[in-house]
Amino acid sequence: MTHDDCLFCKILAGDIPADIVFESETAIAFRDINPQAPTHVVIIPRQHIATINDIGVEDQPVVGSLFSAAREIAKKEGLSEEGYRVVMNCNAAAGQTVFHLHLHLLGGRGLGWPPG
Ligand code: 5GP
Ligand code: ZN
């Protein structure tokens, strides 16, 4: 299901351009418009799911596929050995601004812990 007022559904539909780096049956990934690291890719399901709170049991294969995408993209970007981070923000306090589930893949620099 796509949502007319969802930015990432618009990217999926090709209505908003994006630098797409990965596509599968269940997910696509594109470079973040405001990168926080040398590699910053946003991985989204083709299916519109708003937040982690909205993930159903039936969505588990799709959500799992986001991590498979992360592994493949990290390999392509040469990050597998040095390391990278995947982050999924849920709702406002965690910094979620786009309410279509997405995994951030960050790498190419040292990443502090704990995150801000
Ligand atoms: P959130 O803050 O919801 O976890 O992450 C949303 C991300 O989407 C942000 O890192 C933001 O920079 C990115 N973003 C917002 N609008 C666009 C856009 O139009 N194109 C791309 N490529 N990224 C976007
Ligand atoms: Zn959407």
Tab-separated table of C-alpha atoms and ligand atoms in Angstrom:
chain	number	residue	atom	x	y	z
A	1	MET	CA	0.000	0.000	0.000
A	2	THR	CA	1.397	3.440	-0.885
A	3	HIS	CA	0.486	6.663	0.859
A	4	ASP	CA	-0.010	9.781	-1.244
A	5	ASP	CA	1.404	12.082	1.424
A	6	CYS	CA	4.488	9.958	2.158
A	7	LEU	CA	7.845	11.244	0.917
A	8	PHE	CA	9.403	7.784	0.652
A	9	CYS	CA	6.367	6.376	-1.202
A	10	LYS	CA	6.907	9.238	-3.673
A	11	ILE	CA	10.563	8.222	-4.080
A	12	LEU	CA	9.396	4.608	-4.608
A	13	ALA	CA	6.946	5.776	-7.269
A	14	GLY	CA	9.694	7.775	-9.008
A	15	ASP	CA	7.865	11.063	-8.365
A	16	ILE	CA	10.815	12.436	-6.367
A	17	PRO	CA	14.318	11.690	-7.689
A	18	ALA	CA	16.811	9.852	-5.517
A	19	ASP	CA	20.254	8.320	-5.928
A	20	ILE	CA	19.144	4.686	-5.742
A	21	VAL	CA	21.941	2.249	-4.836
A	22	PHE	CA	20.005	-0.987	-4.288
A	23	GLU	CA	16.719	-2.539	-5.389
A	24	SER	CA	15.108	-5.872	-4.550
A	25	GLU	CA	11.605	-7.302	-4.662
A	26	THR	CA	10.863	-6.009	-1.167
A	27	ALA	CA	13.209	-3.059	-0.581
A	28	ILE	CA	15.037	-0.166	-2.165
A	29	ALA	CA	17.887	2.010	-0.878
A	30	PHE	CA	19.101	5.485	-1.779
A	31	ARG	CA	21.680	7.990	-0.561
A	32	ASP	CA	20.487	10.294	2.218
A	33	ILE	CA	19.990	13.889	1.036
A	34	ASN	CA	21.706	15.153	4.228
A	35	PRO	CA	24.475	12.604	4.827
A	36	GLN	CA	25.798	12.186	8.378
A	37	ALA	CA	28.779	10.051	7.294
A	38	PRO	CA	30.769	9.439	4.081
A	39	THR	CA	28.334	6.583	3.396
A	40	HIS	CA	24.764	7.292	4.500
A	41	VAL	CA	22.155	5.173	2.765
A	42	VAL	CA	18.462	4.914	3.635
A	43	ILE	CA	16.938	1.448	3.161
A	44	ILE	CA	13.153	1.224	2.939
A	45	PRO	CA	10.553	-1.483	2.355
A	46	ARG	CA	8.456	-1.130	-0.801
A	47	GLN	CA	5.493	-1.648	1.500
A	48	HIS	CA	4.390	1.413	3.477
A	49	ILE	CA	4.861	0.703	7.187
A	50	ALA	CA	4.934	3.903	9.266
A	51	THR	CA	7.069	2.982	12.287
A	52	ILE	CA	8.522	0.009	14.155
A	53	ASN	CA	5.312	0.059	16.210
A	54	ASP	CA	3.366	-0.817	13.061
A	55	ILE	CA	5.396	-3.889	12.076
A	56	GLY	CA	3.147	-6.943	12.014
A	57	VAL	CA	4.200	-10.569	12.399
A	58	GLU	CA	3.434	-11.001	8.682
A	59	ASP	CA	5.924	-8.204	7.875
A	60	GLN	CA	8.913	-10.017	9.372
A	61	PRO	CA	10.311	-11.259	6.025
A	62	VAL	CA	10.125	-7.735	4.595
A	63	VAL	CA	11.796	-6.214	7.658
A	64	GLY	CA	14.431	-8.935	7.566
A	65	SER	CA	15.126	-8.064	3.947
A	66	LEU	CA	16.185	-4.560	5.028
A	67	PHE	CA	19.105	-6.140	6.902
A	68	SER	CA	20.033	-8.303	3.924
A	69	ALA	CA	20.069	-5.106	1.874
A	70	ALA	CA	22.303	-3.434	4.492
A	71	ARG	CA	24.770	-6.316	4.306
A	72	GLU	CA	24.928	-6.143	0.503
A	73	ILE	CA	25.245	-2.357	0.357
A	74	ALA	CA	27.939	-2.336	3.057
A	75	LYS	CA	29.888	-4.877	1.006
A	76	LYS	CA	29.537	-2.797	-2.171
A	77	GLU	CA	30.641	0.323	-0.293
A	78	GLY	CA	33.691	-1.520	1.112
A	79	LEU	CA	32.522	-1.242	4.728
A	80	SER	CA	32.046	-4.890	5.711
A	81	GLU	CA	35.427	-5.312	7.406
A	82	GLU	CA	35.989	-1.895	8.986
A	83	GLY	CA	32.396	-1.744	10.234
A	84	TYR	CA	29.262	0.281	9.858
A	85	ARG	CA	26.116	1.075	11.780
A	86	VAL	CA	22.443	0.511	11.030
A	87	VAL	CA	19.909	2.660	12.882
A	88	MET	CA	16.126	2.751	12.848
A	89	ASN	CA	14.513	5.676	14.663
A	90	CYS	CA	10.991	5.228	16.053
A	91	ASN	CA	8.836	8.307	16.543
A	92	ALA	CA	9.716	11.878	17.428
A	93	ALA	CA	11.899	11.518	20.536
A	94	ALA	CA	14.236	9.226	18.619
A	95	GLY	CA	14.421	11.634	15.679
A	96	GLN	CA	12.087	9.969	13.167
A	97	THR	CA	11.002	12.608	10.661
A	98	VAL	CA	9.759	10.445	7.778
A	99	PHE	CA	6.996	8.046	8.762
A	100	HIS	CA	7.824	5.251	6.330
A	101	LEU	CA	9.988	2.620	7.989
A	102	HIS	CA	13.683	2.988	7.113
A	103	LEU	CA	17.034	1.687	8.161
A	104	HIS	CA	19.943	4.137	8.077
A	105	LEU	CA	23.267	2.619	7.002
A	106	LEU	CA	26.185	4.766	8.146
A	107	GLY	CA	29.877	4.205	7.641
A	108	GLY	CA	33.172	5.516	6.380
A	109	ARG	CA	34.137	7.284	9.609
A	110	GLY	CA	34.464	6.410	13.302
A	111	LEU	CA	31.040	6.396	14.937
A	112	GLY	CA	30.729	7.354	18.603
A	113	TRP	CA	28.755	5.433	21.191
A	114	PRO	CA	26.334	6.148	22.758
A	115	PRO	CA	24.667	8.052	19.921
A	116	GLY	CA	23.233	11.489	20.708
B	1	5GP	P1	14.630	9.916	10.076
B	1	5GP	O1	15.010	11.253	10.656
B	1	5GP	O2	13.137	9.823	9.837
B	1	5GP	O3	15.169	8.732	10.825
B	1	5GP	O4	15.336	9.836	8.664
B	1	5GP	C1	14.847	10.440	7.518
B	1	5GP	C2	16.017	10.680	6.610
B	1	5GP	O5	15.545	10.966	5.302
B	1	5GP	C3	16.886	11.855	7.037
B	1	5GP	O6	18.210	11.394	7.281
B	1	5GP	C4	16.796	12.828	5.864
B	1	5GP	O7	18.008	13.489	5.599
B	1	5GP	C5	16.389	11.916	4.721
B	1	5GP	N1	15.610	12.604	3.701
B	1	5GP	C6	14.589	13.472	3.906
B	1	5GP	N2	14.092	13.887	2.723
B	1	5GP	C7	14.813	13.260	1.763
B	1	5GP	C8	14.751	13.289	0.323
B	1	5GP	O8	13.931	13.964	-0.305
B	1	5GP	N3	15.667	12.534	-0.351
B	1	5GP	C9	16.590	11.757	0.317
B	1	5GP	N4	17.435	11.059	-0.435
B	1	5GP	N5	16.659	11.703	1.656
B	1	5GP	C10	15.783	12.446	2.376
B	2	ZN	ZN	5.377	5.472	2.492
